[in-house]
CSV table of C-alpha atoms and ligand atoms in Angstrom, one decimal:
chain,number,residue,atom,x,y,z
A,137,MET,CA,9.0,13.0,-4.6
A,138,VAL,CA,11.5,10.1,-4.4
A,139,ASP,CA,15.0,9.7,-5.5
A,140,LEU,CA,15.5,6.2,-6.7
A,141,LYS,CA,18.7,7.1,-8.4
A,142,ARG,CA,20.6,7.9,-5.3
A,143,GLN,CA,19.2,4.8,-3.6
A,144,TYR,CA,20.5,2.7,-6.5
A,145,GLN,CA,23.9,4.2,-6.5
A,146,ASN,CA,24.3,3.0,-2.8
A,147,ILE,CA,23.6,-0.7,-3.7
A,148,LYS,CA,24.7,-0.6,-7.3
A,149,THR,CA,27.4,-3.3,-7.2
A,150,GLU,CA,25.1,-5.8,-5.5
A,151,VAL,CA,22.2,-5.1,-7.8
A,152,ASP,CA,24.1,-5.2,-10.9
A,153,THR,CA,25.7,-8.6,-9.9
A,154,ALA,CA,22.3,-10.0,-9.1
A,155,ILE,CA,20.8,-8.9,-12.4
A,156,GLN,CA,23.9,-10.3,-14.4
A,157,GLU,CA,23.5,-13.7,-12.6
A,158,VAL,CA,19.9,-14.0,-13.7
A,159,ILE,CA,20.8,-13.1,-17.3
A,160,GLU,CA,23.5,-15.7,-17.3
A,161,SER,CA,21.3,-18.3,-15.9
A,162,THR,CA,18.6,-17.4,-18.5
A,163,ALA,CA,16.0,-18.6,-15.9
A,164,PHE,CA,13.9,-15.5,-16.6
A,165,ILE,CA,10.5,-17.0,-15.7
A,166,ARG,CA,10.0,-18.8,-12.4
A,167,GLY,CA,13.7,-19.0,-11.8
A,168,GLY,CA,15.1,-20.3,-8.4
A,169,LYS,CA,15.7,-16.7,-7.3
A,170,VAL,CA,11.9,-16.2,-7.1
A,171,ARG,CA,11.3,-18.9,-4.5
A,172,GLU,CA,14.5,-17.8,-2.6
A,173,PHE,CA,13.2,-14.2,-2.4
A,174,GLU,CA,9.6,-15.6,-1.5
A,175,ASP,CA,11.1,-17.5,1.4
A,176,ASN,CA,13.2,-14.5,2.6
A,177,LEU,CA,10.1,-12.3,2.3
A,178,ALA,CA,7.9,-14.7,4.3
A,179,LYS,CA,10.5,-14.8,7.0
A,180,TYR,CA,10.9,-11.1,7.2
A,181,ALA,CA,7.1,-10.6,7.4
A,182,GLY,CA,6.6,-13.5,9.9
A,183,VAL,CA,4.0,-15.0,7.7
A,184,LYS,CA,4.1,-18.7,6.6
A,185,HIS,CA,3.8,-18.1,2.8
A,186,ALA,CA,4.8,-15.3,0.5
A,187,ILE,CA,3.9,-15.6,-3.1
A,188,GLY,CA,5.2,-13.4,-5.8
A,189,CYS,CA,3.0,-12.0,-8.6
A,190,GLY,CA,2.9,-9.5,-11.4
A,191,ASN,CA,1.9,-6.5,-9.4
A,192,GLY,CA,0.0,-5.3,-6.3
A,193,THR,CA,-3.3,-4.9,-8.4
A,194,ASP,CA,-3.0,-8.5,-9.6
A,195,ALA,CA,-2.3,-9.6,-6.0
A,196,LEU,CA,-5.6,-8.1,-4.8
A,197,GLN,CA,-7.5,-9.7,-7.6
A,198,ILE,CA,-5.9,-13.0,-7.0
A,199,ALA,CA,-6.8,-12.8,-3.3
A,200,CYS,CA,-10.5,-12.2,-4.1
A,201,MET,CA,-10.4,-15.3,-6.5
A,202,ALA,CA,-8.5,-17.5,-4.1
A,203,LEU,CA,-11.2,-16.7,-1.4
A,204,GLY,CA,-13.9,-17.9,-3.8
A,205,LEU,CA,-15.8,-14.6,-3.9
A,206,GLN,CA,-18.7,-14.8,-6.3
A,207,GLU,CA,-20.6,-12.3,-8.6
A,208,GLY,CA,-22.9,-10.2,-6.4
A,209,ASP,CA,-20.9,-10.6,-3.2
A,210,GLU,CA,-20.3,-7.3,-1.5
A,211,VAL,CA,-16.8,-6.3,-0.6
A,212,ILE,CA,-16.2,-3.2,1.6
A,213,VAL,CA,-13.4,-0.9,0.7
A,214,PRO,CA,-12.4,2.6,1.8
A,215,SER,CA,-13.4,5.4,-0.7
A,216,PHE,CA,-10.3,7.4,0.0
A,217,THR,CA,-7.6,5.2,-1.6
A,218,PHE,CA,-5.8,4.3,-4.9
A,219,ILE,CA,-8.2,3.0,-7.5
A,220,ALA,CA,-6.6,-0.5,-7.7
A,221,SER,CA,-8.4,-1.7,-4.6
A,222,ALA,CA,-11.8,-0.9,-6.1
A,223,GLU,CA,-11.0,-1.8,-9.7
A,224,ILE,CA,-10.5,-5.5,-9.0
A,225,ILE,CA,-13.8,-5.7,-7.2
A,226,ALA,CA,-15.6,-4.4,-10.2
A,227,LEU,CA,-13.6,-6.5,-12.6
A,228,LEU,CA,-14.6,-9.7,-10.8
A,229,LYS,CA,-18.2,-8.5,-10.9
A,230,LEU,CA,-18.3,-8.3,-7.1
A,231,THR,CA,-20.1,-5.3,-5.7
A,232,PRO,CA,-17.8,-2.6,-4.1
A,233,ILE,CA,-19.2,-0.9,-1.0
A,234,PHE,CA,-17.2,2.2,-0.4
A,235,VAL,CA,-17.0,3.4,3.1
A,236,ASP,CA,-15.7,6.6,4.6
A,237,VAL,CA,-12.4,7.0,6.5
A,238,ASP,CA,-11.3,8.7,9.7
A,239,TYR,CA,-10.2,12.3,9.3
A,240,ASP,CA,-7.1,11.9,11.6
A,241,THR,CA,-5.5,8.9,10.2
A,242,MET,CA,-7.2,8.8,6.8
A,243,ASN,CA,-7.6,5.1,7.3
A,244,ILE,CA,-11.0,3.1,6.9
A,245,SER,CA,-13.4,3.9,9.6
A,246,VAL,CA,-14.5,0.9,11.6
A,247,GLU,CA,-17.8,2.6,12.4
A,248,ALA,CA,-18.6,3.0,8.7
A,249,VAL,CA,-17.6,-0.6,8.1
A,250,LYS,CA,-20.1,-1.8,10.7
A,251,LYS,CA,-22.8,0.3,9.2
A,252,ALA,CA,-22.1,-1.1,5.7
A,253,ILE,CA,-22.3,-4.7,6.6
A,254,THR,CA,-25.3,-6.7,5.1
A,255,SER,CA,-26.1,-10.3,4.6
A,256,LYS,CA,-24.2,-10.1,1.3
A,257,THR,CA,-21.0,-8.8,2.7
A,258,LYS,CA,-18.1,-11.3,2.1
A,259,ALA,CA,-15.0,-9.5,2.6
A,260,ILE,CA,-13.4,-6.2,3.8
A,261,ILE,CA,-10.3,-4.8,2.1
A,262,PRO,CA,-8.7,-2.3,4.6
A,263,VAL,CA,-5.9,-0.2,3.0
A,264,HIS,CA,-2.9,0.6,5.2
A,265,LEU,CA,-2.8,4.0,3.8
A,266,PHE,CA,0.4,6.0,3.3
A,267,GLY,CA,2.3,3.5,5.4
A,268,GLN,CA,0.2,3.2,8.6
A,269,CYS,CA,-1.9,0.2,9.4
A,270,ALA,CA,-5.7,0.5,9.6
A,271,ASP,CA,-7.4,-0.2,12.9
A,272,MET,CA,-6.8,-3.9,12.8
A,273,THR,CA,-8.0,-4.5,16.3
A,274,GLY,CA,-11.4,-3.2,15.4
A,275,LEU,CA,-11.5,-4.8,12.0
A,276,THR,CA,-10.4,-8.3,13.0
A,277,LYS,CA,-13.2,-8.2,15.5
A,278,VAL,CA,-15.8,-7.1,13.0
A,279,ALA,CA,-14.7,-9.7,10.5
A,280,LYS,CA,-14.8,-12.4,13.1
A,281,ASP,CA,-18.2,-11.4,14.4
A,282,HIS,CA,-19.7,-11.4,11.0
A,283,ASN,CA,-17.8,-14.2,9.6
A,284,ILE,CA,-16.3,-12.3,6.6
A,285,PHE,CA,-12.8,-12.4,5.0
A,286,LEU,CA,-10.2,-9.7,5.6
A,287,ILE,CA,-7.8,-8.9,2.7
A,288,GLU,CA,-5.1,-6.4,3.6
A,289,ASP,CA,-4.1,-3.9,1.0
A,290,ALA,CA,-0.6,-3.4,2.3
A,291,CYS,CA,0.8,-2.0,-0.9
A,292,GLN,CA,2.0,1.1,1.0
A,293,ALA,CA,2.9,-0.4,4.3
A,294,LEU,CA,5.4,-3.2,3.9
A,295,GLY,CA,7.8,-2.7,6.9
A,296,ALA,CA,5.1,-1.4,9.2
A,297,THR,CA,4.2,-3.4,12.3
A,298,TYR,CA,1.1,-3.5,14.5
A,299,MET,CA,0.4,-4.7,18.0
A,300,LEU,CA,-2.6,-6.9,17.6
A,301,ASN,CA,-4.1,-8.2,20.8
A,302,GLY,CA,-0.7,-8.1,22.5
A,303,GLU,CA,1.1,-9.7,19.7
A,304,GLN,CA,3.4,-7.8,17.2
A,305,LYS,CA,2.4,-8.5,13.7
A,306,SER,CA,3.7,-7.2,10.3
A,307,ALA,CA,1.3,-5.2,8.1
A,308,VAL,CA,0.9,-8.3,5.9
A,309,GLY,CA,0.1,-10.7,8.7
A,310,MET,CA,-3.2,-9.9,10.1
A,311,SER,CA,-5.7,-11.1,7.7
A,312,ASP,CA,-6.8,-14.1,5.5
A,313,ILE,CA,-4.6,-12.8,2.7
A,314,ALA,CA,-2.4,-9.8,2.5
A,315,CYS,CA,-1.3,-8.0,-0.7
A,316,THR,CA,1.7,-5.8,-1.4
A,317,SER,CA,3.2,-4.0,-4.4
A,318,PHE,CA,6.8,-3.6,-5.5
A,319,PHE,CA,6.2,-0.7,-7.8
A,320,PRO,CA,9.5,1.3,-8.0
A,321,SER,CA,8.4,4.1,-5.5
A,322,LYS,CA,6.9,1.7,-2.9
A,323,ASN,CA,8.8,1.2,0.3
A,324,LEU,CA,10.3,-2.0,-1.2
A,325,GLY,CA,10.4,-1.3,-4.8
A,326,CYS,CA,11.9,-3.1,-7.8
A,327,TYR,CA,12.8,-1.9,-11.2
A,328,GLY,CA,9.6,-2.5,-12.9
A,329,ASP,CA,6.3,-4.1,-11.8
A,330,GLY,CA,6.0,-6.7,-9.1
A,331,GLY,CA,3.8,-7.8,-6.3
A,332,ALA,CA,3.2,-10.5,-3.6
A,333,LEU,CA,0.5,-12.2,-1.6
A,334,PHE,CA,0.9,-13.4,2.0
A,335,THR,CA,-1.2,-16.0,3.9
A,336,ASN,CA,-0.6,-18.4,6.9
A,337,ASP,CA,-3.1,-20.9,5.4
A,338,ASP,CA,-1.5,-23.7,3.3
A,339,GLU,CA,-4.6,-24.5,1.3
A,340,LEU,CA,-5.0,-20.8,0.4
A,341,ALA,CA,-1.3,-20.6,-0.5
A,342,ALA,CA,-1.6,-23.5,-2.9
A,343,ASN,CA,-4.8,-21.9,-4.4
A,344,ILE,CA,-3.0,-18.6,-4.9
A,345,ARG,CA,-0.1,-20.3,-6.7
A,346,GLN,CA,-2.6,-22.2,-8.9
A,347,ILE,CA,-4.6,-19.1,-9.9
A,348,ALA,CA,-1.5,-17.0,-10.5
A,349,ASN,CA,-0.2,-19.9,-12.9
A,350,HIS,CA,-3.2,-20.2,-15.3
A,351,GLY,CA,-5.3,-22.2,-12.8
A,352,SER,CA,-2.8,-25.0,-13.2
A,353,ARG,CA,-1.1,-27.2,-10.6
A,354,VAL,CA,0.1,-29.8,-13.1
A,355,LYS,CA,1.3,-28.5,-16.4
A,356,TYR,CA,-1.5,-28.2,-19.1
A,357,HIS,CA,-4.1,-29.3,-16.5
A,358,HIS,CA,-6.5,-26.4,-15.7
A,359,ASP,CA,-9.0,-27.2,-13.0
A,360,ILE,CA,-9.9,-23.7,-12.3
A,361,VAL,CA,-10.0,-20.3,-14.2
A,362,GLY,CA,-6.7,-18.6,-13.4
A,363,VAL,CA,-4.5,-15.6,-14.7
A,364,ASN,CA,-0.9,-15.2,-15.7
A,365,SER,CA,0.7,-13.3,-13.0
A,366,ARG,CA,4.3,-13.7,-12.1
A,367,LEU,CA,7.1,-12.0,-10.4
A,368,ASP,CA,10.0,-11.9,-12.9
A,369,THR,CA,13.3,-13.5,-11.9
A,370,ILE,CA,15.2,-10.3,-12.4
A,371,GLN,CA,12.9,-8.4,-10.2
A,372,ALA,CA,13.0,-11.1,-7.5
A,373,ALA,CA,16.9,-11.0,-7.6
A,374,ILE,CA,16.8,-7.1,-7.2
A,375,LEU,CA,14.3,-7.3,-4.4
A,376,ASP,CA,16.3,-9.9,-2.6
A,377,VAL,CA,19.2,-7.4,-2.6
A,378,LYS,CA,16.9,-4.6,-1.3
A,379,LEU,CA,15.0,-6.6,1.4
A,380,PRO,CA,17.7,-6.6,4.0
A,381,HIS,CA,17.8,-2.8,3.7
A,382,LEU,CA,14.0,-2.4,4.1
A,383,ASP,CA,14.0,-1.6,7.8
A,384,ASP,CA,16.7,0.8,7.3
A,385,TYR,CA,14.8,2.5,4.5
A,386,CYS,CA,11.8,2.8,6.8
A,387,LYS,CA,13.9,4.3,9.5
A,388,ALA,CA,15.2,6.8,7.0
A,389,ARG,CA,11.6,7.8,6.0
A,390,GLN,CA,10.5,8.0,9.7
A,391,LYS,CA,13.4,10.3,10.4
A,392,VAL,CA,12.3,12.7,7.8
A,393,ALA,CA,8.8,12.5,8.9
A,394,ALA,CA,9.7,13.2,12.4
A,395,LYS,CA,11.4,16.4,11.4
A,396,TYR,CA,8.4,17.4,9.2
A,397,ASN,CA,6.0,16.5,12.1
A,398,GLU,CA,7.9,18.6,14.7
A,399,ALA,CA,8.0,21.5,12.4
A,400,PHE,CA,4.3,21.4,11.3
A,401,ALA,CA,2.6,20.5,14.6
A,402,ASN,CA,1.9,23.9,15.6
A,403,VAL,CA,1.6,25.7,12.1
A,404,LYS,CA,-1.9,27.3,11.9
A,405,GLY,CA,-3.6,26.2,8.6
A,406,LEU,CA,-1.9,22.7,8.8
A,407,ASP,CA,-3.0,19.4,10.4
A,408,ILE,CA,-0.4,16.6,10.6
A,409,THR,CA,-1.5,12.9,10.3
A,410,GLY,CA,-2.9,11.4,13.5
A,411,THR,CA,-1.2,8.2,14.7
A,412,VAL,CA,-3.1,4.9,14.7
A,413,GLU,CA,-3.0,3.3,18.2
A,414,ASN,CA,-0.8,0.1,18.0
A,415,SER,CA,0.8,0.8,14.6
A,416,THR,CA,4.1,2.0,13.3
A,417,HIS,CA,4.1,4.3,10.4
A,418,VAL,CA,6.7,3.7,7.5
A,419,TYR,CA,5.7,6.8,5.6
A,420,HIS,CA,5.2,5.6,2.1
A,421,GLN,CA,3.8,9.2,1.8
A,422,TYR,CA,4.1,12.2,4.1
A,423,THR,CA,0.6,13.8,3.9
A,424,LEU,CA,-0.6,17.0,5.5
A,425,LYS,CA,-4.1,18.5,5.5
A,426,VAL,CA,-4.3,22.2,4.6
A,427,THR,CA,-7.1,23.5,6.7
A,428,ASN,CA,-7.3,27.2,5.4
A,429,GLY,CA,-8.5,26.3,2.0
A,430,LYS,CA,-5.1,27.2,0.4
A,431,ARG,CA,-3.9,23.7,-0.6
A,432,ASP,CA,-3.4,24.6,-4.3
A,433,ALA,CA,-1.8,27.8,-3.4
A,434,LEU,CA,0.7,26.0,-1.3
A,435,LYS,CA,1.4,23.5,-4.0
A,436,ALA,CA,2.1,26.4,-6.5
A,437,HIS,CA,4.3,28.2,-3.8
A,438,LEU,CA,6.4,24.9,-3.5
A,439,ALA,CA,6.5,24.4,-7.1
A,440,GLU,CA,8.1,27.9,-7.5
A,441,GLN,CA,10.9,26.6,-5.3
A,442,ASN,CA,11.2,23.5,-7.4
A,443,ILE,CA,9.8,21.4,-4.5
A,444,PRO,CA,7.5,18.8,-5.9
A,445,SER,CA,4.3,17.8,-4.1
A,446,MET,CA,1.4,15.6,-4.9
A,447,VAL,CA,-2.3,15.3,-4.1
A,448,TYR,CA,-3.1,11.7,-3.1
A,449,TYR,CA,-5.9,11.4,-3.9
A,450,PRO,CA,-7.8,14.2,-5.6
A,451,ILE,CA,-11.1,12.3,-6.2
A,452,PRO,CA,-12.6,9.7,-3.8
A,453,MET,CA,-13.7,6.4,-5.2
A,454,HIS,CA,-17.5,7.2,-4.7
A,455,GLN,CA,-17.1,10.3,-6.9
A,456,GLN,CA,-15.2,8.5,-9.8
A,457,LYS,CA,-17.2,8.3,-13.0
A,458,ALA,CA,-16.8,4.5,-13.1
A,459,TYR,CA,-18.0,4.0,-9.7
A,460,GLU,CA,-20.4,6.9,-9.0
A,461,ASN,CA,-23.5,4.6,-8.8
A,462,GLU,CA,-22.1,2.3,-6.2
A,463,ARG,CA,-23.2,2.4,-2.5
A,464,TYR,CA,-21.2,4.7,-0.1
A,465,VAL,CA,-21.5,4.6,3.6
A,466,SER,CA,-20.2,7.4,5.8
A,467,VAL,CA,-20.8,8.0,9.5
A,468,GLU,CA,-20.6,11.8,9.8
A,469,GLY,CA,-20.2,14.0,6.8
A,470,ASP,CA,-18.0,13.0,3.9
A,471,VAL,CA,-14.5,12.8,5.1
A,472,SER,CA,-13.2,11.3,1.9
A,473,ALA,CA,-14.4,14.1,-0.1
A,474,GLN,CA,-13.1,16.6,2.4
A,475,LEU,CA,-9.7,15.0,2.4
A,476,SER,CA,-9.5,15.1,-1.4
A,477,GLU,CA,-9.8,18.9,-1.1
A,478,CYS,CA,-7.2,19.5,1.5
A,479,VAL,CA,-4.5,16.8,1.5
A,480,ILE,CA,-1.0,17.4,0.1
A,481,SER,CA,2.0,15.0,0.1
A,482,LEU,CA,5.6,16.3,0.4
A,483,PRO,CA,8.8,14.6,-0.9
A,484,ILE,CA,9.9,11.8,1.3
A,485,HIS,CA,12.5,9.1,0.5
A,486,THR,CA,15.4,7.0,1.9
A,487,GLU,CA,18.1,9.2,0.6
A,488,MET,CA,16.8,12.7,1.7
A,489,THR,CA,19.5,14.9,3.3
A,490,ALA,CA,18.8,16.9,6.4
A,491,GLU,CA,19.4,20.1,4.3
A,492,GLU,CA,16.7,19.0,1.7
A,493,ASN,CA,14.4,18.3,4.7
A,494,GLU,CA,15.1,21.6,6.2
A,495,PHE,CA,14.7,23.5,3.0
A,496,ILE,CA,11.2,21.9,2.4
A,497,ILE,CA,10.2,22.8,6.0
A,498,GLU,CA,11.4,26.3,5.6
A,499,LYS,CA,9.3,26.9,2.4
A,500,VAL,CA,6.1,25.3,3.8
A,501,VAL,CA,6.3,27.3,7.1
A,502,GLU,CA,7.0,30.5,5.3
A,503,PHE,CA,3.8,30.1,3.4
A,504,PHE,CA,1.8,30.1,6.5
A,505,ASP,CA,3.6,33.0,8.2
B,292,PLP,C1,0.4,0.9,-5.4
B,292,PLP,C2,-0.9,0.4,-4.9
B,292,PLP,C3,-1.6,-0.7,-5.4
B,292,PLP,C4,-1.4,-1.3,-6.7
B,292,PLP,O1,-0.1,-1.8,-7.0
B,292,PLP,P1,0.5,-1.9,-8.4
B,292,PLP,O2,1.8,-2.8,-8.2
B,292,PLP,O3,0.8,-0.7,-9.0
B,292,PLP,O4,-0.5,-2.7,-9.2
B,292,PLP,C5,-2.8,-1.1,-4.8
B,292,PLP,N1,-3.2,-0.4,-3.7
B,292,PLP,C6,-2.5,0.6,-3.1
B,292,PLP,C7,-3.2,1.2,-1.9
B,292,PLP,C8,-1.4,1.0,-3.7
B,292,PLP,O5,-0.8,2.1,-3.2
């Protein structure tokens, strides 16, 4: 699905040197490189503060803690997503309210969000799914109207931009706190686990740093309950080498996706992903809907040609055993469940050649002929 080895080969000297420098400095935890990378990341994203942490899941959990969400508070989250966004809500004894998504874009449905709001609603966690921002124009308005927090799950969308009320914003710059992940296969991936939080609010930034550091601002003084969640210095050094390449990486993915879209737009039995108005798409995943019921057969057909494919996500949150008793709000039918039956993601990565791209297209198209 991705080719991290070829990507590494192209930046090997810089990465190896950066890692070596950290080892020789022995500043493995909270080394100077972490702050340096955080500053560069904040600048890149056009957000005042970027704060590294252990992984994207931790980032979401720390965000909910920093906003002071309390047991019983309702948090709205899309049902068609990766489990992390729901898991941290449950772990903090908050109440997840799953809402349906739009068929076209597969992102959270603003209509469903409106329908799900109660007097207990304290936050919405939109997920910028597969690399395309959710409808932030609609969501920021809903959040403002009801005085509730917005936490962006931008784990799949770092590098994407959105035109919000006439201003260009990054995918991590439109909410109280935004979260991203540096899991190796993400658009900006490190060589292990890593994540970051973003905020424009100085006090929230200080809270986030405190929570991520055992609830401590002064060593061995713990005024609040925290966690231990840090971005390793080695990972920060690797990310700092890769960050200047992120826009090119996104462009490379967009190029592959444009070829796919062109080839699949008129294939009977396939729906390509709809575009979100005002958003760019950085294609963390390239996802199609197979509308003739033959998704699994297509997957098998591709596997025969040694073409990998994945189903993101085979079971929506409201149908997962651990969450099946939670509230689920949809507007028309159950789009999340429908998507789980028909989506398929094709290989897409920064080093994919035109020949590989063509080969995959040929094998997909031939299946529908
Ligand atoms: C990857 C991902 C996460 C979690 O990130 P980790 O770094 O693996 O913890 C959360 N939400 C979404 C949408 C993701 O894709």
